[in-house]
Amino acid sequence: MHQEAAPLFLEDCWYVVMPSSKLKKGHTTGRVLLDKPFLLGRRLDGSLFCLRDICPHRALPLTSGSFDGESLTCCYHGWEFNTEGRCTKIPALGPDTDFKTEKIGIPQFEVREQNSLIAIYIPSSDAKSNDFGLPA
C-alpha cells in the first residue's frame, strides 16, 4: 500500500524570511516558502504586509508590477490591489460598471517584525496563527 510522503516543512508555524533592514518603506520583495510564492511589503507608514505573490487574473507575480507604498499594480493588465489583498481597480471596466472589484482577493498572511527579523506565518489551511508568538 502506498503512503503519502510527509511534507518536508512544517505548516502552522512562523518562518523567518529576511532581516528587517532589507525591506524599505514603499517597497516589496518576493520569497518562496513551501513551494508557494509570497509578496512581502512595507507600506509608507512602515507597517508590513504579506500576500500570495500571484495576480488572480492571469497568475503573474505581483512583484513584477509596481507598488506606490499603498497599492500594488499588476504589470499585465493593470489590476490594482490594496495591501490587504482586495482588488480596487480593473482598468478595462468602464466607469459605469456595477462590478464589485473588492470581491476579488489575494490570500493574505500574517507577518511580524521582531528582533530585526521579518517572519510570516504559514497556515495549513485557513487557520489563524497561534498565540505562542516568535521566540525572543
Short mmCIF file of C-alpha atoms in Angstrom, two decimals:
data_model
loop_
_atom_site.label_atom_id
_atom_site.label_comp_id
_atom_site.label_asym_id
_atom_site.label_seq_id
_atom_site.Cartn_x
_atom_site.Cartn_y
_atom_site.Cartn_z
CA MET A 1 0.00 0.00 0.00
CA HIS A 2 1.37 3.44 -0.99
CA GLN A 3 1.60 6.09 1.72
CA GLU A 4 1.74 9.79 1.01
CA ALA A 5 5.12 11.33 1.78
CA ALA A 6 5.27 13.59 4.79
CA PRO A 7 5.78 17.27 3.98
CA LEU A 8 9.37 18.47 4.10
CA PHE A 9 8.44 21.56 6.09
CA LEU A 10 6.09 22.25 8.95
CA GLU A 11 2.93 24.26 8.50
CA ASP A 12 1.07 26.19 11.19
CA CYS A 13 4.26 27.91 12.27
CA TRP A 14 6.35 31.04 11.73
CA TYR A 15 9.21 31.26 9.22
CA VAL A 16 11.87 33.96 9.34
CA VAL A 17 12.21 35.23 5.79
CA MET A 18 14.60 38.18 5.90
CA PRO A 19 16.31 40.84 8.01
CA SER A 20 14.09 43.88 8.67
CA SER A 21 16.70 46.24 7.26
CA LYS A 22 16.37 44.69 3.78
CA LEU A 23 12.75 45.83 3.26
CA LYS A 24 12.49 49.61 2.98
CA LYS A 25 9.32 51.73 3.18
CA GLY A 26 7.37 51.72 -0.07
CA HIS A 27 8.99 48.53 -1.40
CA THR A 28 8.08 44.88 -1.92
CA THR A 29 10.05 41.69 -2.39
CA GLY A 30 9.21 38.10 -3.24
CA ARG A 31 10.02 34.92 -1.36
CA VAL A 32 9.17 31.26 -1.99
CA LEU A 33 8.40 29.09 1.03
CA LEU A 34 6.94 25.59 0.97
CA ASP A 35 6.79 25.88 -2.84
CA LYS A 36 4.43 28.87 -2.55
CA PRO A 37 5.22 32.41 -3.73
CA PHE A 38 4.84 35.23 -1.20
CA LEU A 39 4.99 39.00 -1.61
CA LEU A 40 6.29 40.92 1.39
CA GLY A 41 5.89 44.66 1.50
CA ARG A 42 6.39 47.66 3.71
CA ARG A 43 3.81 50.44 3.47
CA LEU A 44 4.82 54.11 3.55
CA ASP A 45 3.93 54.21 7.26
CA GLY A 46 6.45 51.41 7.89
CA SER A 47 3.95 48.63 8.58
CA LEU A 48 4.36 45.24 6.93
CA PHE A 49 2.01 43.11 4.84
CA CYS A 50 2.25 39.72 3.16
CA LEU A 51 0.17 38.36 0.26
CA ARG A 52 0.34 35.40 -2.09
CA ASP A 53 2.50 36.63 -4.98
CA ILE A 54 0.02 35.81 -7.76
CA CYS A 55 -2.41 38.10 -9.55
CA PRO A 56 -5.76 36.26 -9.63
CA HIS A 57 -6.40 37.41 -13.21
CA ARG A 58 -3.56 35.79 -15.17
CA ALA A 59 -1.36 34.38 -12.38
CA LEU A 60 1.58 36.74 -12.93
CA PRO A 61 3.69 37.55 -9.88
CA LEU A 62 2.61 40.87 -8.38
CA THR A 63 6.25 41.53 -7.53
CA SER A 64 6.74 42.04 -11.28
CA GLY A 65 4.37 45.00 -11.15
CA SER A 66 4.59 48.25 -9.23
CA PHE A 67 3.97 49.38 -5.65
CA ASP A 68 3.42 53.01 -4.68
CA GLY A 69 3.60 52.40 -0.95
CA GLU A 70 -0.15 51.78 -0.60
CA SER A 71 -1.37 49.80 -3.63
CA LEU A 72 0.00 47.11 -5.93
CA THR A 73 -0.48 47.15 -9.70
CA CYS A 74 -0.13 44.03 -11.82
CA CYS A 75 2.19 44.57 -14.79
CA TYR A 76 -0.04 42.64 -17.21
CA HIS A 77 -3.50 44.28 -17.29
CA GLY A 78 -3.04 46.86 -14.56
CA TRP A 79 -5.33 45.36 -11.94
CA GLU A 80 -4.78 47.19 -8.64
CA PHE A 81 -4.88 45.72 -5.14
CA ASN A 82 -4.65 47.23 -1.69
CA THR A 83 -2.20 45.82 0.85
CA GLU A 84 -4.97 43.68 2.37
CA GLY A 85 -5.26 41.83 -0.95
CA ARG A 86 -8.58 43.34 -2.14
CA CYS A 87 -8.88 44.37 -5.79
CA THR A 88 -9.54 48.12 -6.01
CA LYS A 89 -9.42 48.75 -9.76
CA ILE A 90 -9.71 46.93 -13.09
CA PRO A 91 -8.78 49.40 -15.84
CA ALA A 92 -10.71 47.51 -18.56
CA LEU A 93 -14.00 48.10 -16.74
CA GLY A 94 -15.80 51.23 -17.77
CA PRO A 95 -16.79 53.91 -15.26
CA ASP A 96 -20.47 52.91 -15.44
CA THR A 97 -19.97 49.29 -14.46
CA ASP A 98 -21.50 47.97 -11.27
CA PHE A 99 -18.98 45.13 -10.94
CA LYS A 100 -17.70 44.90 -7.37
CA THR A 101 -13.92 44.62 -7.74
CA GLU A 102 -13.47 44.19 -3.97
CA LYS A 103 -14.93 40.67 -4.29
CA ILE A 104 -11.66 39.66 -5.95
CA GLY A 105 -8.89 39.00 -3.49
CA ILE A 106 -5.47 37.59 -2.89
CA PRO A 107 -4.75 35.45 0.19
CA GLN A 108 -3.18 37.49 2.99
CA PHE A 109 -0.74 36.08 5.55
CA GLU A 110 0.25 37.21 9.00
CA VAL A 111 3.62 38.92 9.15
CA ARG A 112 5.62 40.14 12.15
CA GLU A 113 8.78 42.05 12.76
CA GLN A 114 10.77 41.13 15.83
CA ASN A 115 14.44 41.23 16.82
CA SER A 116 15.30 42.89 13.47
CA LEU A 117 13.81 39.95 11.54
CA ILE A 118 10.66 39.57 9.43
CA ALA A 119 8.67 36.36 9.78
CA ILE A 120 5.48 35.10 8.15
CA TYR A 121 3.01 32.54 9.44
CA ILE A 122 2.32 29.63 7.09
CA PRO A 123 -1.03 28.02 7.94
CA SER A 124 -2.00 24.51 6.88
CA SER A 125 -5.34 25.87 5.69
CA ASP A 126 -7.38 28.92 6.68
CA ALA A 127 -6.15 28.59 10.24
CA LYS A 128 -5.03 31.68 12.12
CA SER A 129 -1.68 31.83 13.88
CA ASN A 130 -1.30 30.55 17.38
CA ASP A 131 -0.63 32.92 20.24
CA PHE A 132 2.78 31.48 21.00
CA GLY A 133 4.49 34.25 19.07
CA LEU A 134 8.04 34.26 17.84
CA PRO A 135 10.90 33.22 20.06
CA ALA A 136 12.68 36.18 21.65
#
